Short mmCIF file of C-alpha atoms in Angstrom, two decimals:
data_model
loop_
_atom_site.label_atom_id
_atom_site.label_comp_id
_atom_site.label_asym_id
_atom_site.label_seq_id
_atom_site.Cartn_x
_atom_site.Cartn_y
_atom_site.Cartn_z
CA MET A 117 116.67 3.03 -5.20
CA SER A 118 115.86 -0.77 -5.12
CA GLY A 119 116.76 -2.93 -8.18
CA ASN A 120 113.35 -2.73 -9.30
CA GLU A 121 112.68 0.89 -8.86
CA ASN A 122 115.68 1.59 -10.74
CA THR A 123 114.80 -0.99 -13.78
CA THR A 124 111.48 1.06 -13.56
CA ALA A 125 113.22 4.38 -14.08
CA GLN A 126 115.56 2.96 -16.93
CA GLN A 127 112.41 1.48 -18.74
CA SER A 128 110.90 4.98 -18.27
CA VAL A 129 113.89 6.45 -19.90
CA VAL A 130 113.96 3.81 -22.58
CA ASP A 131 110.26 4.31 -23.39
CA ASP A 132 110.50 8.16 -23.68
CA LEU A 133 113.60 7.94 -26.23
CA TYR A 134 111.74 5.04 -27.93
CA ALA A 135 108.55 7.37 -28.83
CA GLU A 136 110.74 10.24 -30.16
CA SER A 137 112.05 7.96 -32.49
CA VAL A 138 109.19 6.45 -34.33
CA HIS A 139 109.26 8.18 -37.60
CA TRP A 140 113.03 7.43 -38.35
CA HIS A 141 114.34 5.18 -41.15
CA LEU A 142 116.61 5.98 -43.93
CA ASN A 143 115.24 7.70 -46.54
CA THR A 144 116.14 8.53 -50.00
CA GLY A 145 114.28 11.99 -50.18
CA GLU A 146 110.88 11.47 -49.70
CA GLU A 147 110.71 13.00 -46.66
CA THR A 148 112.66 15.65 -44.93
CA ILE A 149 115.05 14.10 -42.42
CA HIS A 150 114.68 16.17 -39.04
CA ALA A 151 117.63 15.06 -36.99
CA LYS A 152 117.46 15.26 -33.27
CA ARG A 153 120.01 17.95 -31.68
CA MET A 154 121.92 17.38 -28.80
CA GLY A 155 125.09 18.26 -26.95
CA GLY A 156 128.19 16.23 -25.92
CA TYR A 157 131.73 15.77 -26.44
CA TRP A 158 131.88 15.01 -30.68
CA ARG A 159 129.00 17.59 -30.85
CA ASN A 160 131.53 19.85 -29.47
CA ILE A 161 134.70 19.19 -31.74
CA LYS A 162 131.85 19.37 -34.80
CA TRP A 163 131.65 23.02 -33.87
CA LEU A 164 135.14 23.53 -33.28
CA SER A 165 136.01 22.34 -36.56
CA ALA A 166 133.20 23.95 -38.59
CA ALA A 167 134.57 27.15 -36.93
CA VAL A 168 137.38 26.96 -39.33
CA TRP A 169 135.39 28.40 -42.07
CA ILE A 170 134.99 31.61 -40.15
CA ILE A 171 138.13 32.70 -42.06
CA PHE A 172 136.18 32.04 -45.19
CA PHE A 173 134.02 35.03 -44.30
CA ILE A 174 136.61 37.50 -42.74
CA GLY A 175 139.85 36.38 -44.65
CA PRO A 176 139.22 38.92 -47.29
CA TYR A 177 139.17 41.70 -45.04
CA PHE A 178 142.48 41.24 -43.69
CA GLN A 179 145.39 43.77 -45.35
CA TRP A 180 149.04 43.45 -46.27
CA GLY A 181 150.39 46.74 -46.88
CA ASP A 182 148.22 48.60 -49.64
CA ARG A 183 146.15 45.82 -51.02
CA GLN A 184 144.59 42.72 -49.53
CA ALA A 185 146.14 40.18 -47.61
CA VAL A 186 145.03 37.37 -49.61
CA LEU A 187 143.41 38.09 -53.28
CA PHE A 188 143.37 35.67 -56.51
CA ASP A 189 143.27 38.64 -58.85
CA ILE A 190 142.09 36.57 -62.06
CA PRO A 191 141.89 39.37 -64.64
CA ASN A 192 145.38 40.64 -63.96
CA ARG A 193 146.61 37.06 -63.77
CA GLN A 194 147.93 37.14 -60.16
CA PHE A 195 147.35 35.45 -57.14
CA HIS A 196 148.45 37.38 -53.88
CA ILE A 197 149.04 35.76 -50.66
CA LEU A 198 150.54 38.00 -47.92
CA GLY A 199 153.92 39.40 -49.28
CA ILE A 200 153.85 36.54 -52.16
CA THR A 201 152.75 37.52 -55.64
CA ILE A 202 152.17 34.27 -57.57
CA LEU A 203 151.81 34.55 -61.27
CA PRO A 204 150.88 31.95 -63.93
CA GLN A 205 154.58 31.37 -64.71
CA ASP A 206 154.45 29.85 -61.20
CA PHE A 207 151.31 27.65 -62.01
CA TRP A 208 153.30 24.31 -60.99
CA MET A 209 152.91 25.62 -57.31
CA LEU A 210 149.11 25.55 -57.53
CA SER A 211 149.57 21.94 -58.87
CA LEU A 212 151.41 20.93 -56.10
CA THR A 213 149.39 22.14 -53.08
CA LEU A 214 146.33 20.71 -55.06
CA LEU A 215 148.33 17.64 -55.40
CA PHE A 216 149.01 17.90 -51.44
CA PHE A 217 145.54 18.52 -49.99
CA ALA A 218 144.31 15.77 -52.60
CA LEU A 219 146.50 13.56 -50.52
CA LEU A 220 145.87 15.40 -47.22
CA LEU A 221 142.17 13.64 -47.96
CA ALA A 222 143.34 10.44 -48.93
CA VAL A 223 145.32 9.85 -45.66
CA ALA A 224 142.79 11.16 -43.55
CA THR A 225 140.22 8.66 -45.33
CA ALA A 226 142.60 5.75 -44.88
CA LEU A 227 143.40 6.57 -41.31
CA ALA A 228 139.56 7.68 -39.64
CA GLY A 229 137.02 7.49 -42.93
CA ARG A 230 135.24 10.58 -44.11
CA VAL A 231 136.40 12.78 -41.28
CA TYR A 232 136.45 15.26 -43.60
CA CYS A 233 132.18 15.12 -44.47
CA GLY A 234 131.50 14.79 -40.77
CA PHE A 235 133.60 17.55 -39.39
CA PHE A 236 135.07 20.23 -42.34
CA CYS A 237 132.80 19.67 -45.55
CA PHE A 238 131.14 23.03 -46.31
CA GLN A 239 128.36 21.38 -47.29
CA THR A 240 127.75 19.49 -43.97
CA VAL A 241 128.99 22.71 -41.91
CA TRP A 242 126.13 25.03 -43.79
CA THR A 243 123.84 22.12 -43.25
CA ASP A 244 124.25 22.22 -39.91
CA VAL A 245 123.99 25.78 -39.34
CA PHE A 246 120.87 26.06 -41.22
CA THR A 247 119.19 23.08 -39.50
CA TRP A 248 120.37 24.56 -35.99
CA LEU A 249 118.23 27.93 -37.04
CA GLU A 250 115.44 25.49 -38.28
CA ASP A 251 115.82 23.78 -34.72
CA LYS A 252 115.62 26.89 -32.87
CA LEU A 253 112.48 28.51 -34.96
CA GLU A 254 110.29 25.45 -35.34
CA GLY A 255 111.42 23.48 -32.24
CA SER A 256 112.52 19.67 -31.77
CA PRO A 257 111.77 17.22 -34.61
CA GLN A 258 108.19 16.14 -33.31
CA LYS A 259 107.22 19.80 -33.44
CA ARG A 260 108.52 20.42 -36.99
CA ARG A 261 106.80 17.15 -38.24
CA LYS A 262 103.93 18.69 -36.52
CA LEU A 263 104.45 21.92 -38.34
CA GLU A 264 104.85 20.62 -41.36
CA LYS A 265 101.26 18.97 -41.56
CA ALA A 266 99.63 22.12 -40.09
CA PRO A 267 97.47 23.84 -41.90
CA ILE A 268 98.49 27.60 -42.94
CA SER A 269 98.31 30.13 -40.01
CA PHE A 270 99.71 33.52 -39.15
CA SER A 271 102.28 31.48 -36.68
CA LYS A 272 103.23 29.18 -39.34
CA VAL A 273 103.77 31.79 -42.10
CA ARG A 274 105.80 33.99 -39.52
CA ILE A 275 108.09 31.30 -38.16
CA LYS A 276 108.57 29.99 -42.12
CA VAL A 277 109.05 33.27 -43.69
CA THR A 278 111.63 34.30 -40.61
CA LYS A 279 113.33 30.96 -41.18
CA HIS A 280 114.00 31.52 -45.14
CA ILE A 281 114.53 34.83 -44.45
CA LEU A 282 117.76 33.80 -42.66
CA TRP A 283 118.48 31.28 -44.90
CA LEU A 284 118.92 33.70 -47.96
CA VAL A 285 120.71 36.05 -45.58
CA ILE A 286 123.50 33.27 -45.05
CA SER A 287 123.34 32.21 -48.73
CA ILE A 288 124.03 35.99 -49.88
CA VAL A 289 127.06 36.67 -47.47
CA THR A 290 128.31 33.38 -48.61
CA GLY A 291 127.96 34.38 -52.16
CA ILE A 292 129.93 37.55 -51.55
CA SER A 293 132.42 36.05 -49.30
CA PHE A 294 133.52 33.70 -52.26
CA VAL A 295 133.95 36.50 -54.78
CA ALA A 296 135.56 38.60 -52.38
CA TRP A 297 138.41 36.26 -52.61
CA PHE A 298 139.21 37.39 -56.16
CA TYR A 299 137.84 40.95 -56.01
CA ASP A 300 139.01 43.60 -53.62
CA VAL A 301 136.20 43.47 -50.62
CA PHE A 302 136.19 47.03 -50.02
CA ASP A 303 135.77 47.78 -54.11
CA LEU A 304 133.34 45.05 -53.96
CA TRP A 305 130.90 46.02 -51.56
CA ARG A 306 131.22 49.77 -53.06
CA ASP A 307 130.27 48.26 -56.34
CA LEU A 308 127.46 46.34 -55.01
CA PHE A 309 125.91 49.42 -53.56
CA THR A 310 126.53 51.45 -56.11
CA LEU A 311 125.58 48.56 -59.10
CA GLN A 312 128.78 49.03 -60.59
CA ALA A 313 129.84 45.33 -60.04
CA SER A 314 130.30 43.36 -63.33
CA ALA A 315 128.02 41.28 -64.75
CA VAL A 316 130.22 38.16 -63.44
CA ALA A 317 130.37 39.41 -59.90
CA TYR A 318 126.78 39.37 -60.03
CA GLY A 319 126.03 36.45 -61.41
CA THR A 320 128.57 34.77 -59.31
CA ILE A 321 127.16 35.53 -56.07
CA ALA A 322 123.55 34.49 -57.65
CA LEU A 323 124.90 31.02 -58.46
CA PHE A 324 126.37 31.01 -54.97
CA THR A 325 123.33 32.11 -53.09
CA ALA A 326 121.14 29.84 -55.08
CA GLY A 327 123.39 26.84 -54.56
CA THR A 328 124.03 27.30 -50.75
CA TYR A 329 120.28 27.90 -50.37
CA VAL A 330 119.21 24.95 -52.29
CA LEU A 331 121.89 22.50 -51.21
CA ALA A 332 121.94 23.03 -47.15
CA GLY A 333 118.22 24.16 -47.03
CA TYR A 334 116.67 21.50 -48.91
CA MET A 335 118.81 18.62 -50.49
CA ARG A 336 120.58 18.48 -47.06
CA GLU A 337 121.67 14.80 -46.69
CA GLN A 338 120.80 14.25 -50.35
CA ALA A 339 123.88 16.31 -51.71
CA CYS A 340 126.13 13.53 -50.11
CA PHE A 341 124.12 10.65 -51.13
CA TRP A 342 123.66 11.80 -54.64
CA LEU A 343 125.88 14.66 -55.70
CA CYS A 344 129.18 14.07 -53.76
CA PRO A 345 131.77 11.99 -55.67
CA TYR A 346 133.59 11.31 -52.67
CA ALA A 347 130.89 9.28 -50.93
CA ARG A 348 131.40 6.66 -54.02
CA ILE A 349 135.06 6.57 -54.10
CA GLN A 350 135.54 6.70 -50.24
CA GLY A 351 134.84 3.19 -50.26
CA VAL A 352 137.90 1.80 -51.78
CA MET A 353 139.90 4.09 -49.67
CA ILE A 354 139.22 2.49 -46.20
CA ASP A 355 139.81 -1.06 -45.29
CA LYS A 356 139.63 -2.92 -41.99
CA THR A 357 142.02 -0.91 -40.16
CA THR A 358 140.30 2.14 -40.81
CA VAL A 359 139.37 3.79 -37.47
CA VAL A 360 135.67 4.85 -37.93
CA PRO A 361 132.20 5.27 -35.98
CA THR A 362 131.48 1.65 -35.57
CA TYR A 363 128.46 -0.48 -33.36
CA ASP A 364 129.73 -2.76 -30.80
CA PHE A 365 127.72 -5.88 -31.86
CA HIS A 366 129.58 -7.91 -28.92
CA ARG A 367 128.25 -5.90 -26.36
CA GLY A 368 124.93 -4.60 -27.66
CA GLU A 369 123.52 -8.03 -29.38
CA PRO A 370 120.96 -9.45 -28.95
CA ARG A 371 119.21 -5.95 -28.55
CA GLY A 372 116.20 -5.51 -26.14
CA ARG A 373 114.52 -3.26 -24.56
CA ILE A 374 114.66 -3.32 -20.50
CA LYS A 375 111.88 -5.47 -18.73
CA LYS A 376 110.28 -3.76 -15.93
CA GLY A 377 111.14 -5.41 -12.75
CA GLN A 378 113.61 -7.73 -14.30
CA PRO A 379 116.95 -7.89 -12.16
CA GLU A 380 120.42 -7.22 -13.79
CA GLU A 381 121.49 -10.79 -13.63
CA GLU A 382 118.76 -12.34 -15.27
CA ARG A 383 119.22 -10.05 -18.44
CA THR A 384 119.80 -12.06 -21.72
CA THR A 385 119.80 -9.29 -24.06
CA GLY A 386 122.88 -6.99 -25.07
CA ASP A 387 123.59 -3.39 -24.02
CA CYS A 388 121.67 -1.97 -27.24
CA VAL A 389 118.10 -1.07 -25.87
CA ASP A 390 116.95 -0.58 -29.27
CA CYS A 391 115.94 3.21 -28.70
CA LYS A 392 117.11 4.42 -31.88
CA GLN A 393 118.74 7.47 -30.73
CA CYS A 394 121.83 6.73 -32.71
CA ILE A 395 119.48 7.45 -35.90
CA ALA A 396 117.42 10.08 -34.65
CA VAL A 397 120.39 12.19 -34.49
CA CYS A 398 121.99 11.13 -37.80
CA PRO A 399 121.74 14.07 -40.38
CA THR A 400 122.05 11.15 -43.07
CA GLY A 401 119.20 8.75 -41.29
CA VAL A 402 121.73 6.04 -41.44
CA ASP A 403 121.66 3.43 -38.58
CA ILE A 404 125.17 2.52 -37.69
CA ARG A 405 124.03 -0.80 -36.18
CA HIS A 406 123.99 -2.07 -39.65
CA GLY A 407 127.89 -1.57 -40.23
CA GLN A 408 129.42 1.20 -42.43
CA GLN A 409 127.28 2.15 -45.14
CA GLU A 410 127.46 4.87 -48.11
CA GLY A 411 125.33 7.56 -46.40
CA CYS A 412 127.40 7.48 -42.82
CA ILE A 413 129.72 10.70 -42.87
CA MET A 414 131.21 10.01 -39.86
CA CYS A 415 129.91 12.96 -37.69
CA ALA A 416 129.82 10.87 -34.59
CA LEU A 417 126.82 12.13 -33.42
CA CYS A 418 125.60 8.73 -32.84
CA ILE A 419 128.32 8.25 -30.46
CA ASP A 420 127.37 11.04 -28.26
CA ALA A 421 123.66 9.71 -28.25
CA CYS A 422 124.73 6.18 -27.64
CA ASP A 423 126.86 7.48 -24.91
CA GLU A 424 123.97 9.47 -23.37
CA VAL A 425 121.68 6.74 -23.18
CA MET A 426 123.98 4.46 -21.82
CA VAL A 427 124.49 6.81 -18.59
CA LYS A 428 121.13 7.10 -18.22
CA ILE A 429 120.42 3.22 -18.16
CA GLY A 430 123.66 2.84 -15.71
CA ARG A 431 125.48 0.74 -18.75
CA PRO A 432 129.42 1.87 -19.65
CA LYS A 433 129.93 4.35 -22.52
CA GLY A 434 131.48 3.26 -25.76
CA LEU A 435 128.75 0.78 -27.63
CA ILE A 436 128.90 3.20 -30.37
CA ARG A 437 133.07 4.43 -30.79
CA TYR A 438 135.56 5.22 -33.11
CA GLU A 439 137.19 1.68 -33.97
CA SER A 440 138.46 -0.26 -36.36
CA TYR A 441 136.75 -3.43 -37.71
CA GLU A 442 139.92 -4.83 -37.75
CA ALA A 443 140.40 -4.56 -33.55
CA LEU A 444 136.65 -5.23 -33.11
CA GLU A 445 136.15 -8.52 -35.09
CA ALA A 446 139.15 -10.12 -33.79
CA ASN A 447 139.10 -8.25 -30.40
CA LYS A 448 142.97 -6.98 -30.80
CA LYS A 449 144.51 -3.45 -31.11
CA PRO A 450 144.87 -2.26 -34.95
CA GLN A 451 147.73 -2.35 -37.09
CA PRO A 452 150.31 0.32 -36.32
CA LEU A 453 150.60 3.01 -38.86
CA TYR A 454 154.10 2.29 -39.40
CA LYS A 455 153.70 -1.14 -40.74
CA ARG A 456 151.05 0.08 -43.38
CA PRO A 457 152.72 0.41 -47.10
CA ARG A 458 149.93 3.18 -48.10
CA VAL A 459 150.96 5.27 -45.36
CA TRP A 460 154.58 5.43 -46.33
CA ILE A 461 153.44 6.07 -49.85
CA TYR A 462 150.86 8.67 -49.33
CA ALA A 463 153.47 10.13 -46.42
CA ALA A 464 156.49 10.19 -49.38
CA ILE A 465 154.11 11.76 -51.73
CA MET A 466 152.81 14.32 -49.70
CA SER A 467 156.61 15.29 -48.56
CA ALA A 468 157.72 15.84 -51.97
CA ALA A 469 154.82 18.48 -52.66
CA VAL A 470 155.57 20.29 -49.68
CA ILE A 471 159.40 20.26 -50.69
CA GLY A 472 158.58 21.71 -53.79
CA ILE A 473 156.14 24.35 -52.58
CA ALA A 474 158.53 25.28 -49.88
CA TYR A 475 161.27 25.60 -53.01
CA GLY A 476 158.62 27.48 -55.46
CA LEU A 477 158.17 30.11 -52.28
CA THR A 478 161.59 30.35 -51.16
CA SER A 479 162.96 30.84 -54.78
CA LEU A 480 160.37 33.21 -56.19
CA ALA A 481 162.12 36.15 -57.77
CA PRO A 482 160.45 39.32 -58.42
CA LEU A 483 162.04 39.85 -61.63
CA GLU A 484 162.40 36.65 -63.93
CA LEU A 485 164.47 37.13 -67.92
CA LYS A 486 163.98 34.79 -70.63
CA VAL A 487 166.42 35.24 -73.85
CA ILE A 488 165.52 34.23 -77.49
CA HIS A 489 168.36 34.01 -79.85
CA ASP A 490 167.19 34.95 -83.23
CA ARG A 491 167.72 32.34 -85.94
CA GLN A 492 167.14 34.58 -88.92
CA PRO A 493 169.79 34.99 -89.48
CA LEU A 494 172.22 33.36 -86.65
CA PHE A 495 174.57 36.46 -87.16
CA VAL A 496 174.97 39.79 -89.52
CA LEU A 497 178.84 41.13 -90.44
CA GLN A 498 178.96 44.58 -90.25
CA SER A 499 180.59 47.22 -92.29
CA ASP A 500 182.92 48.04 -89.36
CA GLY A 501 183.62 43.91 -89.55
CA SER A 502 182.02 43.15 -86.11
CA ILE A 503 179.60 40.43 -85.91
CA GLN A 504 176.07 41.28 -84.67
CA ASN A 505 173.81 38.67 -82.98
CA LYS A 506 170.04 39.40 -82.51
CA TYR A 507 168.15 38.76 -79.23
CA THR A 508 164.34 39.06 -77.74
CA LEU A 509 164.42 39.27 -74.12
CA LYS A 510 161.55 38.94 -72.06
CA ILE A 511 161.24 40.50 -68.91
CA LEU A 512 158.85 39.29 -66.32
CA ASN A 513 157.82 41.67 -63.64
CA LYS A 514 156.44 39.80 -60.56
CA LEU A 515 155.71 43.38 -58.22
CA THR A 516 152.64 45.10 -58.28
CA GLU A 517 153.96 48.66 -60.04
CA ASP A 518 155.62 48.95 -62.89
CA LEU A 519 159.74 49.24 -62.94
CA SER A 520 162.46 50.89 -64.64
CA VAL A 521 165.39 48.33 -65.77
CA LYS A 522 168.30 48.60 -67.27
CA VAL A 523 169.68 45.77 -69.61
CA SER A 524 173.22 44.73 -69.73
CA ALA A 525 175.70 41.60 -71.30
CA GLN A 526 178.66 40.04 -70.12
CA GLY A 527 180.82 37.21 -71.11
CA LEU A 528 183.17 38.40 -74.44
CA GLU A 529 185.88 40.50 -74.59
CA GLY A 530 185.03 43.36 -76.87
CA LEU A 531 180.93 43.21 -76.15
CA ILE A 532 179.03 46.01 -77.20
CA MET A 533 175.47 46.14 -76.45
CA VAL A 534 173.66 48.74 -78.72
CA ASP A 535 171.70 51.15 -76.99
CA GLU A 536 173.06 50.24 -73.54
CA ASP A 537 172.03 53.01 -71.88
CA GLN A 538 168.28 52.22 -72.72
CA VAL A 539 165.67 52.10 -69.48
CA THR A 540 162.85 49.95 -70.17
CA THR A 541 159.63 49.74 -68.45
CA ALA A 542 158.71 46.40 -67.06
CA ARG A 543 154.78 46.37 -66.22
CA ARG A 544 153.54 45.18 -63.57
CA GLY A 545 152.50 41.55 -63.41
CA LYS A 546 153.21 41.05 -67.09
CA VAL A 547 155.68 40.13 -69.54
CA THR A 548 157.77 43.40 -71.14
CA ALA A 549 159.71 42.45 -74.59
CA ARG A 550 162.59 44.36 -75.79
CA THR A 551 164.94 43.57 -78.68
CA VAL A 552 168.71 43.51 -78.18
CA PHE A 553 171.92 43.82 -80.52
CA LEU A 554 175.16 42.39 -79.39
CA ARG A 555 178.23 43.30 -81.67
CA VAL A 556 181.92 41.94 -81.11
CA PRO A 557 184.86 42.62 -83.31
CA LYS A 558 185.44 39.56 -85.40
CA GLU A 559 189.37 39.44 -84.70
CA LEU A 560 188.04 38.88 -80.99
CA LEU A 561 185.91 35.51 -81.69
CA THR A 562 187.64 32.24 -80.56
CA ALA A 563 184.78 30.06 -81.26
CA GLU A 564 181.86 29.54 -83.36
CA THR A 565 179.60 29.62 -80.16
CA SER A 566 180.49 31.63 -77.08
CA PRO A 567 178.18 31.81 -73.70
CA VAL A 568 177.03 35.33 -72.55
CA LYS A 569 174.99 36.43 -69.49
CA PHE A 570 172.28 39.07 -70.13
CA THR A 571 171.23 40.78 -66.72
CA VAL A 572 168.13 43.16 -66.02
CA GLN A 573 168.12 45.16 -62.76
CA GLY A 574 166.09 47.80 -61.56
CA GLU A 575 165.85 49.70 -58.02
CA TYR A 576 162.43 49.10 -56.02
CA ASP A 577 161.68 50.38 -52.35
CA GLY A 578 165.54 50.89 -51.52
CA GLN A 579 166.25 47.88 -52.75
CA LEU A 580 168.09 46.66 -55.99
CA LEU A 581 166.81 43.66 -57.88
CA LYS A 582 168.24 41.38 -60.36
CA GLY A 583 167.38 38.79 -63.07
CA SER A 584 169.70 37.08 -65.58
CA ARG A 585 169.77 34.36 -67.86
CA ASP A 586 172.61 32.57 -70.28
CA SER A 587 172.58 32.67 -73.80
CA VAL A 588 175.21 31.67 -76.65
CA PHE A 589 176.98 34.48 -79.11
CA ILE A 590 177.18 33.05 -82.27
CA GLY A 591 179.96 33.85 -85.17
CA PRO A 592 180.95 32.27 -88.50
CA LYS A 593 182.97 28.68 -88.77
CA ARG A 594 186.30 29.29 -87.57
#
């Protein structure tokens, strides 16, 4: 192919691309954005990252022993995660977990911008699925816009009704899947079909159904613009060293369409042919060539679109690419991660959170004991000359079954516990209180206060479980 023929072919490609994008401009909700869908490296990455949400739907169906593997049992105030049961008393571990993920989001933003928004956010993922169905049913962006303006017809009603039914099915399944993490999934399905589920369950499913349908089906990018607080704060979390989707203005400017018959050596414009395909594929309608903007969710779809155009017109890929503004403006490598103080601070806090979580999970005991010494009175002199102290024991059973336990005390010569042979039933997932009296002959007391140790123990599934707590025995002044 001659140079003129090649240039003519390139011009034809650009003309076709330009014709597809004449409707595109950034809007604030006055019209629906129908983003063009196209394949590419980042589109595949986006689908793979979105697949993480499959666990949201199938997770509740995994079983661990005789119960759901992960169940946040709020009515009984128990969180079951595989073989671990976490009670409200261990809430500090949840706080550390939330701190870890909050810092993880901050670190990801500092290093690579809003990658969470572009690849993992539930709003982005669900919107992507909804618009994928819309594209399959209604066709390309041009066809969708044409269908919107078309008069009512059987074909239009059929397509629209089918789309909205599928949207509603996804929304309902989303609501049920959310509730299933807090309500045994098999009991939930049974109660839903027999109309025996609680009003809270039905209400939550209805709210999630409506929220998913409206946010993913109608609001779409407007939820990112106006409802998401992350879009507002991410601007202060990134700097010039952050790697983000960036337009290389050195290569691209000045923009200009390819002129028919112009030899390559006479070209006076940059690589950007102003085809606007980067805008056409953007789910929020952002023009990445204007630099970083609040609406950019950094999904990198503009990179795929630009690379495809560059290949078609015979120019190098990477006009739009993941790059830091520091490297782009100064034409140098970005500052290494180990030289960024913010990264070290984030890493230190996250490490502390992980260590705390690991310690908490490894130190969880199925039985816990707290001892409260009665202060009114501190001690009582018995008729036989012994000194008696009163204690309230609070036994926390973290198992999923009631447990029979025996209480014992040690630490003083001649120590006697009243009703030592009494068996206490520690209720599952709750604190069981028991009053205990200790007696010591007065002549055996050598100090006003002496240490004692209480122990509770019981047998569960062939294993001996214990819990202990130190306290004091108080006698008269010597």
